[in-house]
Short mmCIF file of C-alpha atoms in Angstrom, two decimals:
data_model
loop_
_atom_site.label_atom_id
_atom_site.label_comp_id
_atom_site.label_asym_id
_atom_site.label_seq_id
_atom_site.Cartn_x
_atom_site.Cartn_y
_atom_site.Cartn_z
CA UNK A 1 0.00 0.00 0.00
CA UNK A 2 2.91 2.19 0.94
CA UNK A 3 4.67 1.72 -2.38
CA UNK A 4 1.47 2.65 -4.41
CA UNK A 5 0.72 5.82 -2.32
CA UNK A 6 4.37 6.50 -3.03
CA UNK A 7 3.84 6.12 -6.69
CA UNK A 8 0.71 8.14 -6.56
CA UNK A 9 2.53 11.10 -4.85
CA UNK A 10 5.33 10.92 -7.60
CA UNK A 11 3.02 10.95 -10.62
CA UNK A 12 0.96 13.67 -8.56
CA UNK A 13 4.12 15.83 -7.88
CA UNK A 14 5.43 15.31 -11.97
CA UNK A 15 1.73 16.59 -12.92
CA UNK A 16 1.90 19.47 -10.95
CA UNK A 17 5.26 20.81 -12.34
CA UNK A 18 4.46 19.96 -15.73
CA UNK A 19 0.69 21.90 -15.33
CA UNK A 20 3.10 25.16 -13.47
CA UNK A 21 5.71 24.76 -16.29
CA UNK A 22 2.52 25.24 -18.83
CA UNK A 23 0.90 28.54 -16.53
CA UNK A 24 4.18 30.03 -17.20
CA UNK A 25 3.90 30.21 -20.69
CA UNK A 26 1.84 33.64 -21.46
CA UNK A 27 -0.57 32.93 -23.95
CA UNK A 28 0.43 35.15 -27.49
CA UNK A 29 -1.23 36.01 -30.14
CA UNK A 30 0.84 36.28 -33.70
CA UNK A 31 -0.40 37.61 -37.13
CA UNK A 32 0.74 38.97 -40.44
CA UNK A 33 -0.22 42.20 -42.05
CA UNK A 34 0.53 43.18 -45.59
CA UNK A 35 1.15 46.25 -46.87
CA UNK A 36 -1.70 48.91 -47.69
CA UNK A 37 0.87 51.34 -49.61
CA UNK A 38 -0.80 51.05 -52.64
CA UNK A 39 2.00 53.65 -54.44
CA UNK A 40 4.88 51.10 -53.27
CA UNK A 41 2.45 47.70 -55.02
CA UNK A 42 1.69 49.70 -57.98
CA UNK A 43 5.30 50.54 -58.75
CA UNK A 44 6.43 47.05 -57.90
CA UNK A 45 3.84 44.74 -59.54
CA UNK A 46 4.33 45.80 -63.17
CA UNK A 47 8.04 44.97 -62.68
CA UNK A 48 7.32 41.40 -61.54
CA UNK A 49 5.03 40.63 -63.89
CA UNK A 50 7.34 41.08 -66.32
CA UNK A 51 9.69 38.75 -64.65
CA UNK A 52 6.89 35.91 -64.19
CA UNK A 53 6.09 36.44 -67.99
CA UNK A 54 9.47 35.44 -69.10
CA UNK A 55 9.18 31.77 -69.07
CA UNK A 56 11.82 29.65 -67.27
CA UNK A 57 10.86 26.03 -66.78
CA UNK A 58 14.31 23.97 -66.56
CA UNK A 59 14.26 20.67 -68.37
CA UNK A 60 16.21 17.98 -66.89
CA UNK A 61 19.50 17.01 -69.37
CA UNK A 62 18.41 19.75 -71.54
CA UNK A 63 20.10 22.83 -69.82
CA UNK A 64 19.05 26.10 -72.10
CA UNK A 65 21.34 29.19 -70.62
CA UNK A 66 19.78 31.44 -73.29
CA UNK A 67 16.69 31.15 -71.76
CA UNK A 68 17.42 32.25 -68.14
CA UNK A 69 19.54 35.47 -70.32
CA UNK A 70 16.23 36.77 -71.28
CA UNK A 71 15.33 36.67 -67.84
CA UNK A 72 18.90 38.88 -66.74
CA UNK A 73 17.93 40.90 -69.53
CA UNK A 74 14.18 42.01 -67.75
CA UNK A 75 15.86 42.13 -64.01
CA UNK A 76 18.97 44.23 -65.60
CA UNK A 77 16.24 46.19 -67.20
CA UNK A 78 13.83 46.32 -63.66
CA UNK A 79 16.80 47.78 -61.65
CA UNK A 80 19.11 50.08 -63.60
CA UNK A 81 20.89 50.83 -60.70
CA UNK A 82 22.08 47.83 -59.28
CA UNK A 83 23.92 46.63 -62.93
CA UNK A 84 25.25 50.07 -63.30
CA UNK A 85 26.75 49.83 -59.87
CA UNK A 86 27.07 46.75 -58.78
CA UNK A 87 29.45 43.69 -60.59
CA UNK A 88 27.46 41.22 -63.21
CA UNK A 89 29.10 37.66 -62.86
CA UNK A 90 26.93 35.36 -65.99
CA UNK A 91 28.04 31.61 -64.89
CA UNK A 92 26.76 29.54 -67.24
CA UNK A 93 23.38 31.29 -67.22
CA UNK A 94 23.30 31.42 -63.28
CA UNK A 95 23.19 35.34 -62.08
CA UNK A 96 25.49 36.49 -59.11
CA UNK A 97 25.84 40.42 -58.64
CA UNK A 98 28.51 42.14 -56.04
CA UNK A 99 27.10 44.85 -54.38
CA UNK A 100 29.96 46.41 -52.82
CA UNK A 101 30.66 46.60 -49.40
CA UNK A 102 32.90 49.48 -47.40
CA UNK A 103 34.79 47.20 -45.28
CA UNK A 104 36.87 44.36 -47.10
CA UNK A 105 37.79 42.96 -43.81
CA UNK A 106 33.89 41.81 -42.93
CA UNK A 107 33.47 38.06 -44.75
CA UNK A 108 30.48 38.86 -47.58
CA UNK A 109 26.90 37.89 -47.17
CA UNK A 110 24.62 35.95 -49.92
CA UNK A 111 21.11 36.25 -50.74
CA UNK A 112 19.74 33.88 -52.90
CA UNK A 113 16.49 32.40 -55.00
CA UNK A 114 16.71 30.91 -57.99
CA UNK A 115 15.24 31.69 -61.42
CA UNK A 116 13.80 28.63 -62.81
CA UNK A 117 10.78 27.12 -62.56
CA UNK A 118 8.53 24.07 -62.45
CA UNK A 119 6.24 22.62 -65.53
CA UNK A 120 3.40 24.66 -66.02
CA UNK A 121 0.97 21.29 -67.37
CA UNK A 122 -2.98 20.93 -66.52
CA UNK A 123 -5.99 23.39 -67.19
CA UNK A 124 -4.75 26.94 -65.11
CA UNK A 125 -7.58 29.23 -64.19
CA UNK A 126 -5.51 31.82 -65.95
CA UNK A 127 -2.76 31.43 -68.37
CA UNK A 128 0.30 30.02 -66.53
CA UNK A 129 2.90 32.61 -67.38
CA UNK A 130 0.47 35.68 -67.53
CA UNK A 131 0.97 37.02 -64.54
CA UNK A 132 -2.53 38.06 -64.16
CA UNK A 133 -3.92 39.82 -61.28
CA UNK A 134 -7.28 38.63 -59.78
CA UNK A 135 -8.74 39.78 -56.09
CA UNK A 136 -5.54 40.98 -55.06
CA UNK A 137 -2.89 37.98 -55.95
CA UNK A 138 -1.04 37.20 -59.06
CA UNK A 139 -1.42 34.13 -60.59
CA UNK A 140 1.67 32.51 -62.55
CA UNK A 141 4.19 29.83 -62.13
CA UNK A 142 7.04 31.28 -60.49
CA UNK A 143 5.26 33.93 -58.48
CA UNK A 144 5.28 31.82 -55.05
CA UNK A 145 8.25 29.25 -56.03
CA UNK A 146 10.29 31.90 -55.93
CA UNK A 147 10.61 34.59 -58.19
CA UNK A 148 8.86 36.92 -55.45
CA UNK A 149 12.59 36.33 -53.59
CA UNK A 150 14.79 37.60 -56.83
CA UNK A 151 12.15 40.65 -57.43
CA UNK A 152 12.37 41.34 -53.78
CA UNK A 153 16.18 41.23 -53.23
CA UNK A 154 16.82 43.08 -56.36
CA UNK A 155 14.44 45.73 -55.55
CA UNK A 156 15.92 46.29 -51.91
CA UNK A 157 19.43 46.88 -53.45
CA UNK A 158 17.99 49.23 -56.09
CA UNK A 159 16.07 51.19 -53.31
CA UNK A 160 19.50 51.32 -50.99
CA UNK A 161 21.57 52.36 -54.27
CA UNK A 162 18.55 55.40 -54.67
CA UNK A 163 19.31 56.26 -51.18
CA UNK A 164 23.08 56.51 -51.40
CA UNK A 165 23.67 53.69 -48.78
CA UNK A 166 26.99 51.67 -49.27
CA UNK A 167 27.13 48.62 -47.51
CA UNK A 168 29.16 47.82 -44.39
CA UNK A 169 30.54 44.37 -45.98
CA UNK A 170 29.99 42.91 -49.93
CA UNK A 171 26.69 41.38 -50.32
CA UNK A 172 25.63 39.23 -53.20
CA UNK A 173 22.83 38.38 -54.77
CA UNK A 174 22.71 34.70 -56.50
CA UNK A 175 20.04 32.67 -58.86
CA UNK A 176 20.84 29.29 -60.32
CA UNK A 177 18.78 28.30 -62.84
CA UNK A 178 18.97 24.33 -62.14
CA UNK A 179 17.31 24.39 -58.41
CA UNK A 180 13.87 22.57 -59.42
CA UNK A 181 15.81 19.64 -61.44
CA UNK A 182 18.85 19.94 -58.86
CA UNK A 183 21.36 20.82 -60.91
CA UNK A 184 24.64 21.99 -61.05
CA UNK A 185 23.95 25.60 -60.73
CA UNK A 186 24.04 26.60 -57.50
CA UNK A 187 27.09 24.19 -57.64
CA UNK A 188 28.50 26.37 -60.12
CA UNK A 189 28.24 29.43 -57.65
CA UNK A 190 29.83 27.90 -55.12
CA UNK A 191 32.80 26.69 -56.85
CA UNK A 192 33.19 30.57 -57.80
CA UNK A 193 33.47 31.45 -54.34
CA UNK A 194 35.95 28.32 -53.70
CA UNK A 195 37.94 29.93 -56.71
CA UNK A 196 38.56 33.32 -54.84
CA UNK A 197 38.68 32.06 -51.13
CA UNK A 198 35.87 33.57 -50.26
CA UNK A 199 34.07 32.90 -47.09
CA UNK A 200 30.49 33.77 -46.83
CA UNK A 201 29.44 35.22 -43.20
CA UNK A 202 25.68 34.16 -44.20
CA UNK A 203 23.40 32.98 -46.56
CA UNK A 204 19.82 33.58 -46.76
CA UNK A 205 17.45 31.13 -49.34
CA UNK A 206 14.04 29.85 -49.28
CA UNK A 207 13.55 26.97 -47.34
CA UNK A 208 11.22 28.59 -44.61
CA UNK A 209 8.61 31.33 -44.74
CA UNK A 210 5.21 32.63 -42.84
CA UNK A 211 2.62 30.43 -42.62
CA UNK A 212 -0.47 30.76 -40.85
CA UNK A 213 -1.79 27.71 -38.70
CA UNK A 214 1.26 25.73 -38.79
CA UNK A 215 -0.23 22.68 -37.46
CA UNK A 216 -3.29 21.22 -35.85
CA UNK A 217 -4.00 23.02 -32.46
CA UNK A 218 -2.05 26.13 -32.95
CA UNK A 219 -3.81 29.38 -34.18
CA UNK A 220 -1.03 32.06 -35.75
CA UNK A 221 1.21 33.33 -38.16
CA UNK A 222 4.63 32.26 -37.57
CA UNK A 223 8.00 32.55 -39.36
CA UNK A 224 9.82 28.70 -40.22
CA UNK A 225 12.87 29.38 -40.03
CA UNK A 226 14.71 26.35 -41.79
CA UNK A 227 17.92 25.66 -40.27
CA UNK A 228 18.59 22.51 -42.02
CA UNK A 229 17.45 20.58 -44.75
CA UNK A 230 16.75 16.89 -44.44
CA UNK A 231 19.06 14.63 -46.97
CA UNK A 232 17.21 13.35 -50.44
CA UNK A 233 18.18 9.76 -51.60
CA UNK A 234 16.61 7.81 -54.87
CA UNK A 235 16.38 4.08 -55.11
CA UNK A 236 15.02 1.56 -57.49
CA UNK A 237 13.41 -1.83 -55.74
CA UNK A 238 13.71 -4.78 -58.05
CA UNK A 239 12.10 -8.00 -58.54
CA UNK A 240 12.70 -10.39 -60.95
CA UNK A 241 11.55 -14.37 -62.28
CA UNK A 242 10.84 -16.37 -65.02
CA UNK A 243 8.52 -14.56 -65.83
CA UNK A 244 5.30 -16.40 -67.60
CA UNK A 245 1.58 -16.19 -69.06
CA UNK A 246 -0.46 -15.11 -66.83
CA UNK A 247 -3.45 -17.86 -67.16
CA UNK A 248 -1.33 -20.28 -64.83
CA UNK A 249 0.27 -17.33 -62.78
CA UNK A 250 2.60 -18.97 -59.93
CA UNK A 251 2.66 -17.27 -56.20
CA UNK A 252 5.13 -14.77 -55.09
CA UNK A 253 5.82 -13.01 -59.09
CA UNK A 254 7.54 -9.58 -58.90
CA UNK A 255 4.46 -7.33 -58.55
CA UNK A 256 3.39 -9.13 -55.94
CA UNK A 257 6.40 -9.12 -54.23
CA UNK A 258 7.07 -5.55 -54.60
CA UNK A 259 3.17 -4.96 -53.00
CA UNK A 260 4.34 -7.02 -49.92
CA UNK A 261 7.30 -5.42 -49.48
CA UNK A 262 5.77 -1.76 -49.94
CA UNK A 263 2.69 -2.71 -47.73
CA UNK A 264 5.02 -3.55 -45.03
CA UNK A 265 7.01 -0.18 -45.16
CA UNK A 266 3.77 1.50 -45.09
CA UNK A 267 2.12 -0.02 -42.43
CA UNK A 268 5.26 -0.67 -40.14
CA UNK A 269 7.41 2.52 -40.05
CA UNK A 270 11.12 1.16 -40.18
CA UNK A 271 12.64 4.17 -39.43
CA UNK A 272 13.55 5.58 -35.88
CA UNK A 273 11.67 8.67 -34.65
CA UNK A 274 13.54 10.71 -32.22
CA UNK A 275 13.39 14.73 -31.36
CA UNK A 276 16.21 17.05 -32.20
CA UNK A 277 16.99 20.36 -30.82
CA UNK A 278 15.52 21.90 -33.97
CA UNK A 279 12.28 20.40 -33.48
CA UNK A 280 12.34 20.82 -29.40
CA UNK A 281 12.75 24.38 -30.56
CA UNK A 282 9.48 24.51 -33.15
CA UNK A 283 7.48 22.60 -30.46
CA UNK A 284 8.48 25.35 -27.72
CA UNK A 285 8.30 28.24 -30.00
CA UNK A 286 4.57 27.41 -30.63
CA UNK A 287 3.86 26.85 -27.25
CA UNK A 288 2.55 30.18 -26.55
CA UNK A 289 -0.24 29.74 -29.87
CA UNK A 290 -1.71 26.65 -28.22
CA UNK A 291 -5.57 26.82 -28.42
CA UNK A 292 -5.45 23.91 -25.74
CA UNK A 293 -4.18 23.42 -22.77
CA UNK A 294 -3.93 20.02 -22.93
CA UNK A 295 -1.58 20.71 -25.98
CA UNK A 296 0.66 23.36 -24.19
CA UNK A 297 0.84 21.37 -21.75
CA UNK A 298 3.03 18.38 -23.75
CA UNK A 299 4.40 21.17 -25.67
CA UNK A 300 5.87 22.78 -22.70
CA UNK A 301 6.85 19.55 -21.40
CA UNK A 302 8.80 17.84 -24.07
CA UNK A 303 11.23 16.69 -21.16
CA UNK A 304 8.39 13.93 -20.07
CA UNK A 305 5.68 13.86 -23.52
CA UNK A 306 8.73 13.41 -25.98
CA UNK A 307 8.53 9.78 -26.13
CA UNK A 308 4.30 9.84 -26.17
CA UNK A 309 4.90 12.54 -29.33
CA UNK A 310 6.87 9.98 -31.64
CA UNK A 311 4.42 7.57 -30.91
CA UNK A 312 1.41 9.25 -32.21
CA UNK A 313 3.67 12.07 -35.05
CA UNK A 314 1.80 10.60 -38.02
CA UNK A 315 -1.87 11.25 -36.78
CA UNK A 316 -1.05 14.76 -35.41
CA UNK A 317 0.51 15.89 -38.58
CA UNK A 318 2.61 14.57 -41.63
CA UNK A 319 4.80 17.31 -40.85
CA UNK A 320 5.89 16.48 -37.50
CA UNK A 321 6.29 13.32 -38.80
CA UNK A 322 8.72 14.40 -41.12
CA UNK A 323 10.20 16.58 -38.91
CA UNK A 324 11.46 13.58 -36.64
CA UNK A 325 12.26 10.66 -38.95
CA UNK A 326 13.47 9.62 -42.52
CA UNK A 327 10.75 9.17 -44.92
CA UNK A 328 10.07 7.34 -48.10
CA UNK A 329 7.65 8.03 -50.59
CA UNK A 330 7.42 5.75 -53.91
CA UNK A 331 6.82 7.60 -56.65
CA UNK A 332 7.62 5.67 -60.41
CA UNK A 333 6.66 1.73 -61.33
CA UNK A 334 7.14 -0.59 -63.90
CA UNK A 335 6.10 -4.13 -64.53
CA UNK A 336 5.58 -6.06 -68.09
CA UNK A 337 4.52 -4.32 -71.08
CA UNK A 338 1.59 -7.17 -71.76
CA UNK A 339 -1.34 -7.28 -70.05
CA UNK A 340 -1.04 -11.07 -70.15
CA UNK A 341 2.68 -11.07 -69.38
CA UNK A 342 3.68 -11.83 -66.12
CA UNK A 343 6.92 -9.26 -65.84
CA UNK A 344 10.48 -11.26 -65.98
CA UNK A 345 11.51 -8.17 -64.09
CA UNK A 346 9.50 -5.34 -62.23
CA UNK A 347 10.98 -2.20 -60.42
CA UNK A 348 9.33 0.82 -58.27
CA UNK A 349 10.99 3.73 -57.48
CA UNK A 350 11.11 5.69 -53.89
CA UNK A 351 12.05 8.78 -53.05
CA UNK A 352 13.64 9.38 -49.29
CA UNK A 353 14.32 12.69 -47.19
CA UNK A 354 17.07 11.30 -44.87
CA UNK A 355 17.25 12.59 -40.78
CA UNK A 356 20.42 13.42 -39.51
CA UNK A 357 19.99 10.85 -36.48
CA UNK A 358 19.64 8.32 -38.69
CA UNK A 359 21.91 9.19 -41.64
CA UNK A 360 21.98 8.17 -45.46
CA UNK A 361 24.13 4.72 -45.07
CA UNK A 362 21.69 3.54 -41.95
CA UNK A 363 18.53 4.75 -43.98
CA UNK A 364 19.05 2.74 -47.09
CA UNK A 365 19.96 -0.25 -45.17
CA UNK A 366 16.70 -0.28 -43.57
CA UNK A 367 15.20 -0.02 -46.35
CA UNK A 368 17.63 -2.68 -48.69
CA UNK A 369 16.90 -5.70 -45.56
CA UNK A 370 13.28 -5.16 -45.81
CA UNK A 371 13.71 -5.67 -49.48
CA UNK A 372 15.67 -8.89 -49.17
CA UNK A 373 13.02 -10.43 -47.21
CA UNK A 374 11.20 -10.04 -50.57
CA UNK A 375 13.64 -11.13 -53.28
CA UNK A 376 14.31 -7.55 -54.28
CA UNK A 377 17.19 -5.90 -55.32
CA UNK A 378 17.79 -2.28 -54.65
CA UNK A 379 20.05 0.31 -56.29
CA UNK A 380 21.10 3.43 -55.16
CA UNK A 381 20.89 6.36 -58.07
CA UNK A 382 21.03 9.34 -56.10
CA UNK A 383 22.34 10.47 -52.72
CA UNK A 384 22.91 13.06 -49.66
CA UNK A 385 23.21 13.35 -46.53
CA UNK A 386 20.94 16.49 -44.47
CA UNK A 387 22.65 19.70 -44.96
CA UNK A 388 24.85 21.18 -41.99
CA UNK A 389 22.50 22.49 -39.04
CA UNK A 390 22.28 26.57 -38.43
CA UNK A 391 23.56 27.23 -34.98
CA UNK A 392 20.46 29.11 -32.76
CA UNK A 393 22.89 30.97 -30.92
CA UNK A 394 24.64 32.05 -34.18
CA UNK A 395 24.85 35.98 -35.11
CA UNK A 396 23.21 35.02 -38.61
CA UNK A 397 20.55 33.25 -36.54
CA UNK A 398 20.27 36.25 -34.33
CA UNK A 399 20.13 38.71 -37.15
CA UNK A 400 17.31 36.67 -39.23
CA UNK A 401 14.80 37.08 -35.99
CA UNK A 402 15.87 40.52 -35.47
CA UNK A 403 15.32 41.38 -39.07
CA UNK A 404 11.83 39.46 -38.94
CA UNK A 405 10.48 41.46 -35.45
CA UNK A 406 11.34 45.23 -36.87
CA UNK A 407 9.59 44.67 -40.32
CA UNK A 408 6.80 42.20 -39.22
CA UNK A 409 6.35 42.77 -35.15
CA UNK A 410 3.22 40.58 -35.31
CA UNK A 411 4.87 37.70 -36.38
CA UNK A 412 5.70 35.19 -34.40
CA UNK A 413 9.36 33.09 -34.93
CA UNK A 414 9.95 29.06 -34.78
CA UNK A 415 12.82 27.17 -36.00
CA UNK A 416 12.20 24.40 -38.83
CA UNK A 417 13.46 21.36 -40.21
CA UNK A 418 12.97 22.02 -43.84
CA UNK A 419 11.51 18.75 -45.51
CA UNK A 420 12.14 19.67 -49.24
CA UNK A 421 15.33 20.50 -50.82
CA UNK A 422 16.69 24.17 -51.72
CA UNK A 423 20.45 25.41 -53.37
CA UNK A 424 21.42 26.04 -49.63
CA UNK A 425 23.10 22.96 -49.43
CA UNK A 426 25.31 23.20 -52.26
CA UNK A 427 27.11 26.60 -49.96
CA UNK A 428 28.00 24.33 -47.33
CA UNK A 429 31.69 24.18 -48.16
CA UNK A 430 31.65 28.17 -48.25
CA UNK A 431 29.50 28.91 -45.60
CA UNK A 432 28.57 27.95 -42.31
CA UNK A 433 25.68 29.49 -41.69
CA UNK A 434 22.95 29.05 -44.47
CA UNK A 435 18.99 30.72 -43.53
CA UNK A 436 16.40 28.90 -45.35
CA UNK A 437 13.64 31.98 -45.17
CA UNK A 438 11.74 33.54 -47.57
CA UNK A 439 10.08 36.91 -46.37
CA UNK A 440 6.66 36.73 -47.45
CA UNK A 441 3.30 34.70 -45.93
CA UNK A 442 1.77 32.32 -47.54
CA UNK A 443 -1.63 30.36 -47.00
CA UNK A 444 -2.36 26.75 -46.64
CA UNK A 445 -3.66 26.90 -50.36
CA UNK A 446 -0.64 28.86 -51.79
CA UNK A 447 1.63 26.43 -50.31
CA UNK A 448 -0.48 23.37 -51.85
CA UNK A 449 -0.31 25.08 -55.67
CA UNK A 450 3.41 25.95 -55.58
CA UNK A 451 4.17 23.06 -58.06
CA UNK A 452 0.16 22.82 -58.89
CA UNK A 453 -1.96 24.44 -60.92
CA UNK A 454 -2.96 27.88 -60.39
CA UNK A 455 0.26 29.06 -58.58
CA UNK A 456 -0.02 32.17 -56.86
CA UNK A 457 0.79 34.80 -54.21
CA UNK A 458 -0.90 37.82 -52.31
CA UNK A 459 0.64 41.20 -54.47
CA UNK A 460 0.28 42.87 -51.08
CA UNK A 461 3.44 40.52 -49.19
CA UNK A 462 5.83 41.93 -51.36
CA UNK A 463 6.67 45.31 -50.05
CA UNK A 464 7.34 43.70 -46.81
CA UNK A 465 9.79 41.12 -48.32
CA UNK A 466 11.61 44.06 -50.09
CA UNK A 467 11.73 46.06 -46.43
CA UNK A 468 13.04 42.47 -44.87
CA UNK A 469 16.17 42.34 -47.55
CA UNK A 470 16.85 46.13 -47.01
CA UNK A 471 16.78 45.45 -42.97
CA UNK A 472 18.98 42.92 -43.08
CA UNK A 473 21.71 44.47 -45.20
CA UNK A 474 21.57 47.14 -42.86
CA UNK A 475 21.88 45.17 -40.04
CA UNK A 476 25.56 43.89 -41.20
CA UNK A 477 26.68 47.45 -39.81
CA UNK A 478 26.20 45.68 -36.11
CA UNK A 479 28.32 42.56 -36.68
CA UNK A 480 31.06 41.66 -33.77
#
């Protein structure tokens, strides 16, 4: 009896710091505002239609420089200023420009978003690459995914130029064309800083941006702030027999096999789940936006819930799921080319974002002993590991959540584990501190038509993302 009224007392005492741990998170309330200068949106839109209008879709081993030149040609014709002071690098159809800084001793800082595109296939509302305005957004592939970045940073060097302003260190402003086929553009960049010896102080891509509702239970607009991005691997499962007609069809044939195998993944999650400090951080930066307090209360309390959380990622949210675990997604499959052929030889494809705590070599042989139970073969054709993780207590770090609370104070700020894949990755070995924001806000349904039909974002986010650029080449002037 003693022992269980000891127990009792334990779990009684554990409650009762978890529930003061929650009551001393103040409840906060975060939104976004865009801009109502209507002088500023009419002066910038015309400008970035014209850049959305130029078509850039990059085709994969068909690389087309002279396409992405008639795209210099409109931004070199957009902002005068910067190309007649500021240095034009062309590399191979990818744009860097050297805005010049006044103190050669401070290492350089990059801003970057590239200028290619996605397909533009399926029936569009409005035409694809018209850049047509409708109820206050512009519709056009490109205007989200991420032209809005190259018009913005542009734009904020133009306006400093007008101004006078001189820099306090060299900042750069870089587009690959190759980042939606992931190319060697970006690549390309980076080996032109490796030629020089140049060491970037900070880089600043898309990766992250404001989002509204974030996930289930919390009610604001916050800022993702990627600080890494999870590694990308491609792998072809294959099964092969006799193959055979298919009126006397034996047990086990490739398809089949290939089902059982993918059923299994799918149902039994082979991968380990486990919190890092980025995600610790998104879980206690949202704290605050909890509509629950049964919700802030494991959010505030990730020292005891962490282990209930992993359990349970999938049904709160694909994202947290993704957040703490490699994933696998199969996208491509073949079998026979008869319909009453059974297939000597059948293959699927699958497509993994790799964790850091569970790296590239551990991922794929998860996945190539699950496949072995099966009969199936599996080949490696592409490969990385996650990017290099942005310190939180980094100056760059620092500088990216000061920048975001002077030009959008409503906002609130969370780290991220960026899921996709950005050019950020490819500056590793010249930088070691790489941002993955993008300063504008976009809705649930923007984000969901990025690569979709009907792409498009809110005309009124973009003086904001200029101010953010202009802000945070400013705020070089503080660096230690």
């Amino acid at each position: 009896m003693m022992i269980v009224l000891l127990l009792l007392a334990i779990i009684a005492v554990i409650l009762l710091i978890c529930v003061i741990r929650t009551l001393m998170v103040k409840p906060e309330e975060a939104w976004y505002e865009g801009s109502t200068d209507e002088k500023r949106i009419n002066e910038y839109v015309p400008k970035f239609q014209k850049m959305v209008q130029t078509e850039t879709v990059s085709v994969r081993d068909h690389p087309d420089p002279e396409k992405f030149r008639k795209l210099h040609k409109v931004i070199e014709e957009n902002f005068p200023n910067v190309f007649k002071n500021c240095e034009k690098y062309d590399i191979d159809g990818n744009l860097l420009v050297r805005f010049k800084g006044r103190n050669p001793e401070l290492d350089p800082i990059i801003l970057i978003s590239h200028l290619d595109v996605v397909e533009a296939t399926g029936d569009w509302t409005y035409p694809p690459f018209g850049a047509e305005i409708h109820d206050g957004k512009m519709y056009g592939r490109g205007t989200a995914d991420v032209k809005v970045g190259v018009f913005s940073f542009y734009q904020a060097v133009e306006e400093l130029i007008k101004e006078g302003y001189t820099p306090e260190c060299d900042v750069y402003l870089g587009s690959s064309c190759t980042e939606e086929i992931g190319g060697d553009g970006a690549p390309k960049i980076t080996q032109w800083f490796k030629d020089r010896n140049i060491k970037l102080f900070m880089l600043s891509d898309e990766g992250g941006a404001m989002v509204s509702d974030p996930i289930p239970g919390i009610k604001a607009t916050v800022a993702a702030i990627g600080i890494f991005e999870k590694g990308y691997t491609d792998v072809k499962l294959t099964a092969r027999s006799k193959g055979g007609h298919s009126s006397t069809p034996p047990k086990n044939t490739p398809i089949a096999r290939l089902a059982k195998m993918i059923t299994e993944i799918e149902n039994h999650n082979p991968f380990k789940v486990q919190f890092s400090p980025a995600v610790e951080g998104t879980f206690e930066s949202l704290a605050p936006y909890c509509n629950s307090f049964g919700l802030k209360l494991v959010m505030c309390n990730l020292w005891l819930f962490k282990p209930i959380v992993c359990k349970i990622a999938g049904k709160i949210s694909p994202i947290i799921e993704a957040m703490l675990q490699t994933t696998i997604a199969f996208t491509m499959q073949k079998g026979s080319d008869g319909y009453n052929v059974i297939p000597q030889e059948a293959y699927v494809t699958a497509n993994m974002r790799v964790i850091p705590h569970q790296n590239l070599d551990e991922s794929l042989a998860v996945i190539k002993d699950i496949a072995s139970r099966y009969d199936v073969e599996m080949e490696l054709l592409t490969g990385h590991n996650a990017s290099k993780p942005l310190d939180l207590n980094s100056e760059p770090y620092k500088m990216t959540c000061e920048t975001i609370k002077k030009v959008f104070p409503h906002v609130g700020i969370m780290p991220y584990v960026v899921t996709g894949g950005t050019d950020s990755k490819f500056f590793d070995p010249v930088c070691d501190h790489c941002v993955r924001f993008s300063p504008v806000n976009y809705t649930a349904d923007q984000n969901s038509k990025m690569h979709g039909i009907d792409e498009n974002i809110d005309i009124n986010v973009i003086p904001g993302a200029v101010d953010y650029y202009k802000e945070l080449i400013r705020l070089q002037e503080t660096r230690k």
